[in-house]
Short mmCIF file of C-alpha atoms in Angstrom, two decimals:
data_model
loop_
_atom_site.label_atom_id
_atom_site.label_comp_id
_atom_site.label_asym_id
_atom_site.label_seq_id
_atom_site.Cartn_x
_atom_site.Cartn_y
_atom_site.Cartn_z
CA MET H 1 310.95 272.82 208.86
CA SER H 2 314.12 273.85 207.09
CA LYS H 3 315.13 277.50 207.02
CA PHE H 4 314.36 277.51 203.31
CA ASP H 5 311.15 275.97 202.16
CA PRO H 6 309.62 277.89 199.26
CA GLN H 7 306.15 276.64 199.95
CA PRO H 8 303.74 277.95 202.59
CA GLN H 9 304.78 276.57 205.97
CA ALA H 10 303.20 273.20 206.70
CA LEU H 11 302.75 271.19 209.83
CA SER H 12 304.06 267.67 209.76
CA ARG H 13 301.39 265.13 208.99
CA ARG H 14 301.27 263.96 212.59
CA GLU H 15 300.99 267.51 213.93
CA PHE H 16 298.44 268.44 211.31
CA MET H 17 296.18 265.49 212.05
CA ALA H 18 296.50 265.95 215.81
CA LYS H 19 295.61 269.64 215.69
CA ALA H 20 292.83 269.12 213.20
CA ALA H 21 291.29 266.38 215.32
CA ALA H 22 291.66 268.36 218.54
CA LEU H 23 290.05 271.45 217.09
CA GLY H 24 287.45 269.67 215.03
CA LEU H 25 288.71 271.38 211.91
CA THR H 26 287.92 270.50 208.32
CA ALA H 27 290.84 270.17 205.92
CA THR H 28 290.18 273.68 204.60
CA ALA H 29 290.09 275.17 208.08
CA ALA H 30 293.31 273.38 208.94
CA ASN H 31 294.92 274.72 205.78
CA ILE H 32 294.32 278.22 207.06
CA ILE H 33 296.71 277.46 209.92
CA TRP H 34 299.53 277.36 207.40
CA VAL H 35 301.28 280.70 207.12
CA GLU H 36 303.82 282.07 204.70
CA ALA H 37 307.37 281.18 205.72
CA GLY H 38 309.98 283.92 205.74
CA LEU H 39 313.49 283.25 204.47
CA ALA H 40 316.33 283.33 206.98
CA GLU H 41 318.59 284.49 204.19
CA THR H 42 317.83 286.48 201.05
CA PRO H 43 318.72 284.34 198.02
CA LYS H 44 321.19 285.71 195.53
CA LYS H 45 319.86 285.85 191.99
CA GLY H 46 321.68 284.87 188.81
CA GLY H 47 324.20 282.41 187.45
CA HIS H 48 324.13 279.14 185.54
CA PHE H 49 323.53 276.04 187.68
CA VAL H 50 324.69 272.66 186.36
CA LEU H 51 323.68 269.23 187.65
CA GLY H 52 325.60 266.06 186.84
CA LEU H 53 323.24 263.09 187.05
CA THR H 54 323.22 259.36 186.60
CA GLY H 55 320.02 257.80 185.33
CA GLY H 56 319.77 259.22 181.80
CA GLU H 57 319.18 257.33 178.56
CA SER H 58 318.86 258.05 174.85
CA THR H 59 315.32 256.72 175.05
CA ASN H 60 314.20 259.32 177.62
CA SER H 61 311.19 261.56 177.01
CA LEU H 62 310.01 264.74 178.72
CA ASP H 63 306.52 263.22 178.85
CA PRO H 64 305.84 263.24 182.62
CA ALA H 65 303.93 259.98 182.37
CA LEU H 66 307.01 258.12 181.11
CA SER H 67 309.54 259.43 183.62
CA ALA H 68 311.19 256.43 185.28
CA SER H 69 314.67 257.48 186.35
CA HIS H 70 316.74 260.24 187.97
CA VAL H 71 317.33 262.56 185.02
CA THR H 72 313.77 262.96 183.78
CA ALA H 73 312.45 263.19 187.34
CA LYS H 74 314.80 266.11 188.06
CA ALA H 75 313.84 267.72 184.75
CA LEU H 76 310.20 267.54 185.81
CA ARG H 77 310.99 269.26 189.10
CA ALA H 78 312.69 272.07 187.15
CA TYR H 79 310.01 272.76 184.54
CA GLY H 80 306.84 271.50 186.24
CA ASN H 81 304.57 271.95 189.23
CA THR H 82 302.16 269.55 190.92
CA LEU H 83 299.05 270.40 192.94
CA THR H 84 300.86 269.79 196.24
CA VAL H 85 304.40 269.32 197.54
CA VAL H 86 305.90 267.27 200.34
CA THR H 87 307.88 269.48 202.70
CA THR H 88 311.24 268.74 204.26
CA ASP H 89 309.61 267.62 207.52
CA GLY H 90 307.24 265.21 205.78
CA GLY H 91 304.22 267.50 205.79
CA ILE H 92 302.11 268.38 202.77
CA ALA H 93 301.78 271.93 201.45
CA PRO H 94 300.01 273.82 198.64
CA SER H 95 301.51 274.41 195.21
CA LEU H 96 299.19 274.77 192.22
CA ALA H 97 296.33 273.98 194.57
CA GLU H 98 295.94 276.78 197.11
CA SER H 99 293.86 274.68 199.51
CA TRP H 100 291.70 271.58 199.67
CA GLU H 101 289.06 269.89 201.75
CA ALA H 102 287.35 266.52 201.91
CA ASN H 103 283.82 265.50 202.68
CA GLU H 104 283.15 263.64 205.92
CA ASP H 105 284.13 260.18 204.71
CA GLY H 106 287.20 261.30 202.71
CA LYS H 107 285.77 260.14 199.37
CA VAL H 108 285.23 263.50 197.67
CA TRP H 109 288.06 266.07 197.66
CA THR H 110 287.80 269.65 196.44
CA PHE H 111 290.96 271.51 195.39
CA LEU H 112 291.04 275.29 194.88
CA ILE H 113 293.26 275.92 191.84
CA ARG H 114 295.67 278.83 192.09
CA LYS H 115 294.86 281.80 189.86
CA GLY H 116 297.33 283.81 187.79
CA VAL H 117 299.60 280.88 186.95
CA GLU H 118 301.10 280.96 183.47
CA PHE H 119 302.34 278.10 181.33
CA HIS H 120 305.64 278.50 179.51
CA ASN H 121 303.71 278.90 176.23
CA GLY H 122 301.87 281.96 177.57
CA LYS H 123 298.56 280.24 178.30
CA THR H 124 296.97 280.59 181.75
CA LEU H 125 296.50 277.52 183.94
CA THR H 126 292.82 276.67 184.36
CA PRO H 127 290.98 274.02 186.39
CA GLU H 128 290.25 272.37 183.03
CA ASP H 129 294.00 271.87 182.47
CA VAL H 130 294.21 270.17 185.85
CA GLN H 131 291.23 267.95 185.08
CA GLN H 132 292.67 266.99 181.67
CA THR H 133 296.12 266.28 183.12
CA LEU H 134 294.70 263.94 185.75
CA ALA H 135 292.49 262.30 183.12
CA ARG H 136 295.49 261.61 180.86
CA HIS H 137 297.40 259.93 183.67
CA SER H 138 294.30 257.82 184.35
CA ASN H 139 294.31 256.57 180.76
CA GLU H 140 295.79 253.10 180.31
CA ASP H 141 297.36 254.17 176.99
CA SER H 142 299.42 256.87 178.72
CA GLN H 143 301.57 254.18 180.42
CA SER H 144 301.87 256.64 183.28
CA GLY H 145 304.00 255.85 186.29
CA ALA H 146 301.13 257.35 188.30
CA LEU H 147 298.55 254.84 187.07
CA GLY H 148 298.67 252.95 190.35
CA ILE H 149 297.33 255.91 192.29
CA MET H 150 295.06 257.23 189.53
CA ARG H 151 293.10 253.99 189.44
CA GLY H 152 291.73 254.95 192.85
CA ILE H 153 290.00 257.94 191.25
CA GLU H 154 286.44 257.50 189.99
CA ASP H 155 285.82 260.96 188.57
CA VAL H 156 287.46 264.37 188.15
CA ARG H 157 285.30 267.39 187.35
CA VAL H 158 285.59 271.16 187.27
CA ASP H 159 283.39 273.33 189.49
CA GLY H 160 284.26 276.98 188.86
CA ASP H 161 287.73 277.63 190.35
CA TYR H 162 287.78 274.16 191.88
CA VAL H 163 288.63 270.65 190.77
CA VAL H 164 286.54 268.00 192.48
CA ILE H 165 288.00 264.50 192.74
CA THR H 166 285.71 261.60 193.62
CA LEU H 167 287.43 258.42 194.74
CA THR H 168 286.29 254.83 194.39
CA THR H 169 287.01 254.45 198.11
CA PRO H 170 287.86 257.12 200.71
CA ASN H 171 291.52 258.08 201.03
CA ALA H 172 292.84 260.41 203.71
CA ASP H 173 296.20 260.62 201.89
CA LEU H 174 294.98 261.99 198.55
CA PRO H 175 296.79 265.37 198.95
CA TYR H 176 300.05 263.41 199.31
CA LEU H 177 299.31 261.42 196.15
CA MET H 178 298.85 264.64 194.20
CA SER H 179 302.52 265.49 194.86
CA ASP H 180 303.69 262.59 192.66
CA TYR H 181 306.32 263.95 190.27
CA HIS H 182 304.56 262.49 187.24
CA LEU H 183 301.54 264.71 187.89
CA VAL H 184 302.98 268.04 186.73
CA MET H 185 300.29 270.11 185.11
CA GLN H 186 300.35 270.57 181.33
CA PRO H 187 298.26 272.76 179.01
CA GLY H 188 295.30 270.75 177.84
CA GLY H 189 296.61 267.94 179.99
CA GLY H 190 299.47 267.35 177.56
CA ILE H 191 297.18 265.25 175.42
CA ASP H 192 298.31 266.71 172.08
CA ASN H 193 302.07 266.77 172.76
CA PRO H 194 302.94 265.24 176.15
CA GLY H 195 306.72 265.35 175.57
CA GLU H 196 306.76 269.05 174.69
CA GLY H 197 308.24 270.00 178.05
CA VAL H 198 305.75 272.79 178.78
CA SER H 199 304.38 273.30 182.27
CA THR H 200 304.36 275.99 184.98
CA GLY H 201 307.74 275.47 186.68
CA ALA H 202 310.45 277.95 187.61
CA TYR H 203 312.46 277.05 184.49
CA LYS H 204 311.42 276.48 180.89
CA VAL H 205 313.06 273.95 178.61
CA THR H 206 315.49 275.28 175.98
CA ALA H 207 317.27 272.06 175.00
CA ASP H 208 316.11 268.45 175.00
CA GLU H 209 318.91 265.99 174.17
CA PRO H 210 317.92 262.63 175.68
CA GLY H 211 320.81 260.75 177.21
CA VAL H 212 323.08 263.80 176.88
CA ARG H 213 321.73 267.02 178.39
CA TYR H 214 318.74 269.20 179.15
CA ALA H 215 318.91 272.99 179.32
CA PHE H 216 316.56 275.46 180.96
CA GLU H 217 316.23 279.19 181.44
CA LYS H 218 314.51 281.12 184.19
CA PHE H 219 310.82 281.58 183.44
CA ALA H 220 310.25 285.28 183.96
CA ASN H 221 306.52 284.90 184.58
CA HIS H 222 306.70 282.13 187.12
CA TRP H 223 304.00 282.48 189.76
CA ASP H 224 306.29 281.99 192.81
CA GLU H 225 309.16 284.47 193.14
CA ARG H 226 310.61 282.49 196.07
CA VAL H 227 312.01 279.77 193.80
CA GLY H 228 314.14 279.63 190.68
CA HIS H 229 317.04 281.91 191.60
CA TYR H 230 319.43 280.96 188.79
CA ASP H 231 319.27 282.62 185.38
CA SER H 232 319.68 279.25 183.73
CA HIS H 233 320.02 275.59 184.60
CA GLU H 234 321.48 272.54 182.88
CA ILE H 235 321.40 268.80 183.47
CA LEU H 236 324.32 266.76 182.13
CA VAL H 237 323.89 263.00 181.89
CA LEU H 238 326.94 261.46 183.58
CA ASN H 239 326.15 257.81 184.19
CA ASP H 240 329.73 256.91 185.03
CA ASP H 241 330.43 257.33 188.76
CA THR H 242 334.04 258.42 188.29
CA ALA H 243 333.19 260.97 185.60
CA ARG H 244 330.39 262.41 187.70
CA SER H 245 332.57 262.83 190.78
CA ALA H 246 335.45 264.27 188.74
CA ALA H 247 333.11 266.82 187.14
CA LEU H 248 332.10 268.13 190.57
CA GLN H 249 335.68 268.36 191.78
CA ALA H 250 336.70 270.18 188.59
CA GLY H 251 333.87 272.70 188.92
CA GLN H 252 332.18 271.55 185.70
CA VAL H 253 328.98 270.82 187.63
CA HIS H 254 327.67 272.26 190.90
CA ALA H 255 325.93 269.17 192.29
CA ILE H 256 325.71 265.44 191.61
CA ASN H 257 323.48 262.59 192.70
CA VAL H 258 324.25 259.02 193.76
CA VAL H 259 327.73 259.52 195.14
CA PRO H 260 329.11 255.95 195.40
CA PRO H 261 329.15 254.87 199.06
CA ARG H 262 332.58 253.28 198.65
CA THR H 263 334.14 256.69 197.91
CA ALA H 264 331.75 259.05 199.70
CA LYS H 265 333.80 259.66 202.85
CA LEU H 266 337.04 260.27 200.96
CA PHE H 267 335.28 262.37 198.33
CA GLY H 268 333.78 264.55 201.06
CA ARG H 269 337.28 265.65 202.05
CA ALA H 270 337.97 267.13 198.61
CA PRO H 271 338.35 270.94 198.58
CA GLY H 272 335.15 272.80 197.81
CA VAL H 273 332.95 269.68 197.98
CA THR H 274 330.22 268.88 200.52
CA ILE H 275 328.65 265.45 200.91
CA ASN H 276 325.11 265.19 202.25
CA ALA H 277 323.74 261.78 203.27
CA THR H 278 320.03 261.66 204.09
CA SER H 279 318.14 258.69 205.48
CA GLY H 280 314.70 258.12 204.05
CA ARG H 281 312.53 255.70 202.13
CA GLY H 282 314.84 254.84 199.23
CA HIS H 283 315.74 251.18 198.76
CA TYR H 284 318.12 249.18 196.55
CA ILE H 285 316.51 245.93 195.46
CA PHE H 286 316.33 242.84 193.26
CA VAL H 287 312.93 242.12 191.72
CA MET H 288 311.51 238.81 190.49
CA HIS H 289 308.47 238.50 188.21
CA THR H 290 306.16 236.27 190.20
CA ASP H 291 304.29 235.19 187.05
CA THR H 292 307.38 234.03 185.12
CA ALA H 293 309.24 230.74 185.57
CA PRO H 294 311.18 229.93 187.65
CA PHE H 295 310.10 232.86 189.86
CA ASP H 296 306.46 231.77 189.81
CA ASN H 297 307.55 229.16 192.36
CA LYS H 298 307.20 230.46 195.92
CA ASP H 299 309.88 228.13 197.28
CA LEU H 300 312.40 229.40 194.74
CA ARG H 301 311.60 232.99 195.69
CA LEU H 302 312.04 232.18 199.37
CA ALA H 303 315.31 230.38 198.64
CA LEU H 304 316.72 233.53 197.06
CA LYS H 305 315.41 235.72 199.88
CA TYR H 306 317.11 233.60 202.53
CA ALA H 307 320.30 233.38 200.46
CA ILE H 308 321.12 237.09 200.52
CA ASN H 309 323.30 238.46 203.31
CA ARG H 310 321.74 241.85 204.08
CA GLU H 311 324.22 242.92 206.74
CA GLU H 312 327.10 242.18 204.37
CA LEU H 313 325.58 244.33 201.63
CA VAL H 314 324.94 247.26 203.98
CA ASP H 315 328.52 246.99 205.21
CA LYS H 316 330.37 246.33 201.94
CA VAL H 317 328.16 248.02 199.33
CA LEU H 318 326.58 250.89 201.26
CA ARG H 319 329.62 251.28 203.56
CA GLY H 320 327.20 252.02 206.36
CA PHE H 321 325.22 254.64 204.40
CA GLY H 322 321.95 252.82 204.93
CA SER H 323 320.19 250.08 206.86
CA VAL H 324 319.05 246.48 206.48
CA GLY H 325 315.87 245.84 204.47
CA ASN H 326 313.25 243.17 205.05
CA ASP H 327 311.73 242.28 201.67
CA ILE H 328 309.04 244.95 201.93
CA PRO H 329 309.30 248.52 200.59
CA ILE H 330 308.37 250.14 203.92
CA ASN H 331 310.61 251.18 206.82
CA GLU H 332 310.45 253.38 209.91
CA ALA H 333 310.53 256.53 207.75
CA TYR H 334 306.87 255.88 206.84
CA PRO H 335 303.89 256.80 208.99
CA LEU H 336 302.15 253.76 210.52
CA PHE H 337 305.14 251.44 210.05
CA ASP H 338 304.84 248.18 212.00
CA ALA H 339 308.16 247.88 213.85
CA SER H 340 307.17 244.51 215.36
CA MET H 341 307.43 242.64 212.06
CA GLU H 342 309.91 239.77 212.06
CA GLN H 343 313.23 240.47 210.33
CA ARG H 344 314.14 237.89 207.69
CA GLN H 345 317.61 236.56 208.43
CA PHE H 346 320.39 235.28 206.19
CA ASP H 347 320.01 231.49 206.47
CA LEU H 348 321.84 229.20 204.04
CA ALA H 349 320.17 226.09 205.45
CA LYS H 350 316.68 227.51 204.85
CA ALA H 351 317.77 228.75 201.42
CA ALA H 352 318.96 225.26 200.48
CA GLU H 353 315.78 223.71 201.91
CA HIS H 354 313.48 225.96 199.89
CA TYR H 355 315.60 225.56 196.76
CA LYS H 356 315.30 221.77 197.00
CA ALA H 357 311.54 222.05 197.64
CA SER H 358 311.17 224.22 194.52
CA GLY H 359 312.19 221.33 192.26
CA HIS H 360 314.28 223.66 190.13
CA ASP H 361 316.22 221.81 187.42
CA GLY H 362 319.58 223.41 188.21
CA THR H 363 319.82 225.60 185.12
CA PRO H 364 321.35 229.08 185.70
CA ILE H 365 319.06 231.62 187.35
CA VAL H 366 319.95 234.83 185.53
CA LEU H 367 320.07 238.16 187.39
CA HIS H 368 320.28 241.18 185.07
CA VAL H 369 322.35 243.99 186.57
CA SER H 370 323.88 247.37 185.79
CA ASP H 371 325.26 250.04 188.08
CA ALA H 372 322.60 252.22 186.44
CA ALA H 373 320.18 250.40 188.76
CA PHE H 374 321.90 251.73 191.87
CA ALA H 375 325.38 252.62 193.07
CA GLY H 376 327.22 249.37 193.71
CA ALA H 377 324.61 247.14 192.04
CA LEU H 378 327.24 244.94 190.39
CA ASP H 379 329.12 244.52 193.67
CA ALA H 380 325.86 243.68 195.44
CA ALA H 381 324.98 241.13 192.75
CA GLN H 382 328.37 239.45 193.02
CA LEU H 383 328.06 239.12 196.80
CA PHE H 384 324.54 237.75 196.32
CA GLN H 385 325.86 235.27 193.75
CA LEU H 386 328.50 233.95 196.16
CA SER H 387 326.09 233.45 199.05
CA ALA H 388 323.47 231.88 196.78
CA GLN H 389 326.00 229.44 195.38
CA ALA H 390 326.94 228.50 198.95
CA ALA H 391 323.31 227.36 199.32
CA GLY H 392 323.49 225.39 196.08
CA ILE H 393 321.55 227.97 194.06
CA PRO H 394 323.00 228.47 190.53
CA LEU H 395 322.74 232.27 190.38
CA GLU H 396 324.31 233.84 187.28
CA ILE H 397 324.91 237.54 186.65
CA GLN H 398 324.14 239.14 183.29
CA ARG H 399 325.76 242.57 183.11
CA GLU H 400 323.65 245.07 181.15
CA PRO H 401 324.59 248.44 179.59
CA ALA H 402 323.50 251.58 181.44
CA ASP H 403 321.89 253.12 178.36
CA GLY H 404 318.52 251.50 177.88
CA TYR H 405 318.47 249.79 181.27
CA TRP H 406 315.21 251.38 182.39
CA SER H 407 313.47 250.83 179.04
CA GLU H 408 314.85 247.42 178.05
CA VAL H 409 315.67 245.61 181.32
CA TRP H 410 313.62 246.98 184.23
CA ASN H 411 310.00 245.84 184.05
CA ASN H 412 310.96 243.56 181.12
CA LYS H 413 313.50 241.00 182.34
CA PRO H 414 312.11 238.60 184.97
CA PHE H 415 314.94 239.12 187.49
CA CYS H 416 316.89 242.35 187.74
CA ALA H 417 318.37 245.00 190.02
CA SER H 418 316.37 248.14 190.64
CA TYR H 419 315.77 250.96 193.10
CA TRP H 420 312.89 252.97 194.48
CA GLY H 421 313.14 256.43 195.94
CA GLY H 422 310.12 255.66 198.06
CA ARG H 423 306.93 257.67 198.41
CA PRO H 424 305.72 259.98 201.20
CA VAL H 425 302.95 257.68 202.46
CA GLN H 426 302.38 253.93 202.46
CA ASP H 427 299.28 254.00 200.27
CA GLN H 428 301.23 255.58 197.44
CA MET H 429 304.13 253.12 197.67
CA TRP H 430 301.85 250.09 197.76
CA SER H 431 299.53 251.45 195.04
CA VAL H 432 302.26 252.41 192.59
CA GLY H 433 304.45 249.34 193.00
CA TYR H 434 302.37 246.39 194.25
CA LEU H 435 298.72 246.76 193.32
CA SER H 436 297.85 244.19 190.63
CA THR H 437 296.82 246.88 188.19
CA ALA H 438 299.79 249.21 188.76
CA ASP H 439 301.85 249.93 185.65
CA TRP H 440 305.02 249.99 187.78
CA ASN H 441 304.32 246.70 189.53
CA ASP H 442 307.86 245.54 188.75
CA THR H 443 307.45 242.14 190.42
CA ASN H 444 304.21 241.39 188.52
CA PHE H 445 302.75 240.66 191.94
CA LYS H 446 299.04 239.88 191.73
CA ASN H 447 297.23 238.98 194.91
CA GLU H 448 293.49 239.50 195.37
CA GLU H 449 293.69 239.59 199.17
CA PHE H 450 296.43 242.23 199.02
CA ASP H 451 294.47 244.35 196.51
CA ALA H 452 291.40 244.25 198.76
CA LEU H 453 293.48 245.34 201.74
CA VAL H 454 294.88 248.32 199.78
CA LEU H 455 291.34 249.56 199.20
CA LYS H 456 290.33 248.80 202.77
CA ALA H 457 293.30 250.75 204.14
CA ARG H 458 292.45 253.78 201.99
CA ALA H 459 288.93 253.86 203.37
CA GLU H 460 289.98 253.43 207.01
CA LEU H 461 290.30 256.79 208.78
CA ASP H 462 291.13 255.28 212.18
CA THR H 463 294.94 255.32 212.25
CA ALA H 464 295.31 252.33 214.59
CA LYS H 465 293.12 250.18 212.38
CA ARG H 466 294.87 251.46 209.28
CA LYS H 467 298.25 250.56 210.74
CA ASP H 468 297.02 247.02 211.34
CA ILE H 469 295.87 246.73 207.72
CA TYR H 470 299.24 247.96 206.47
CA ALA H 471 300.90 245.32 208.64
CA GLN H 472 298.75 242.64 206.99
CA MET H 473 299.71 243.95 203.55
CA ALA H 474 303.40 243.92 204.44
CA ARG H 475 303.17 240.34 205.68
CA ILE H 476 301.62 239.18 202.39
CA VAL H 477 304.36 240.79 200.31
CA TRP H 478 307.02 239.49 202.73
CA GLU H 479 305.77 235.92 202.33
CA GLU H 480 304.41 235.84 198.78
CA GLY H 481 306.01 238.68 196.84
CA GLY H 482 308.85 238.87 194.36
CA LEU H 483 310.73 241.65 196.14
CA ILE H 484 314.18 241.04 197.57
CA ASN H 485 314.93 244.18 199.55
CA PRO H 486 318.29 243.80 201.26
CA MET H 487 318.87 247.45 202.10
CA PHE H 488 317.44 250.93 202.51
CA ASN H 489 319.96 253.40 201.13
CA GLN H 490 320.74 256.90 202.23
CA PHE H 491 320.57 259.56 199.53
CA ILE H 492 324.21 260.61 199.08
CA ASP H 493 324.49 263.91 197.22
CA GLY H 494 327.55 265.98 196.51
CA TYR H 495 327.55 269.72 195.93
CA SER H 496 329.90 272.64 195.54
CA ASP H 497 330.58 275.11 198.35
CA LYS H 498 329.43 277.76 195.87
CA VAL H 499 325.87 276.52 196.42
CA THR H 500 323.77 277.59 199.39
CA GLY H 501 320.18 277.11 200.50
CA TRP H 502 320.66 273.35 200.65
CA SER H 503 318.31 271.30 202.87
CA ALA H 504 318.02 267.55 203.29
CA HIS H 505 314.80 265.88 202.16
CA ALA H 506 313.84 262.35 203.19
CA ASN H 507 311.52 262.01 200.19
CA GLY H 508 314.28 261.94 197.59
CA ASP H 509 317.81 262.82 196.59
CA LEU H 510 318.91 266.35 195.67
CA MET H 511 316.28 267.92 197.92
CA ASP H 512 313.58 265.67 196.46
CA GLY H 513 314.68 266.90 193.04
CA TYR H 514 314.09 270.59 193.80
CA VAL H 515 317.78 271.52 194.11
CA ALA H 516 317.77 273.79 191.03
CA SER H 517 314.66 275.64 192.17
CA ARG H 518 315.48 276.07 195.86
CA THR H 519 319.23 276.81 196.03
CA TRP H 520 321.35 279.74 194.89
CA PHE H 521 324.99 280.70 194.59
CA ALA H 522 326.69 281.94 197.73
#
């Protein structure tokens, strides 16, 4: 655990499960083990903290359900709270839920909702607000990024100070799923005005200028005095890599995300600047819609997968700040990862063989790309184009503007660059991005056998058996899916030496988005 974690101290998932099993504890009893963590250093209060971020668009909304990129996700971390939080060591800890427990088969979970929590509009958080928030994200019309995990929920009801969640199938990872950044609690569930920007976070919204800036001020009545040390906070949308880096060097911002790997080492030598690179679950990818021609042809998909040189991309695009991917979204950072799975190799002969077998007519295969997708996306696409052409595959690059990329290109164009920050557990990653019914299934992958295995894995409490099921799921996506995952990226953040309290977080960049809440000025 880092020296500064504003949540009650949590065991790692492995430690938690081992101790709970050894002692025969229920989830509630195990939660009692967690004790309040003291700070090694007393945070300094005050000041105006400015973030410079890529990933902002004029089409952005503060509706948590619609958050799909860096800027709105960081805004949610500033003004909102979820039921649980993932800690720096990969454990799970209470937030708006004080504790929780499951019945014997893991199908019914009961969460005790924290009392005395105030919304920014002066209303008090109630279990009914929690129930209504979860219900809204379960509604197909909400277009929520959390729909993939919410579809595993059969019923949510209020029982006094508790919220009781009944699942369609048991799921030992439900507390992890409740940490999803879309699931910040809103008054009345946000049904009347979901984009209002009102929740229970350390900062309340004072300015909402999509694609330009967001401004916040310290919420005086926030329930947790251990977070939110700045008087005010601001997010500036700086999609251009050079402008973002220059702003940090000039002192116009105090931290930035997505430092380009090609300049990271040199940039880290600049006076007053610190670079932090954290390995985790994030991956830079190309996604094909498996239900749209020509990508509905398995041989064509395999041709493209064999035609990409993963080692070259890690070396030339990531500059070593990452590792080779294997056309699945899971790596060793996840619990129950199957390290024995075969690594797909760069093979021009196989690429050419599968391309010929596909019967493709030779017309250009268009890949839509912008550096808004990930740092170095255009460079990666150009290297991919060259290797594909060497296999006789007519890959063509369509450069897209940064503004509107996540609303007009991603999840709309049949072949594009994208990224995922990853999720804390495998069930969440598979459910959000690959389940047939998931709203963020950005490869339009629909496989009945895979869907059945997702549900089977959720219900399996034996970890060895669950690991085997996950391995089967990975194999299906590896062979049948529309994901080309050449590389897992490190999160490369830059911050000023005026900022302290920083701690790396494998779950996401900028301390999993909590940088404004958990740091302070030196």
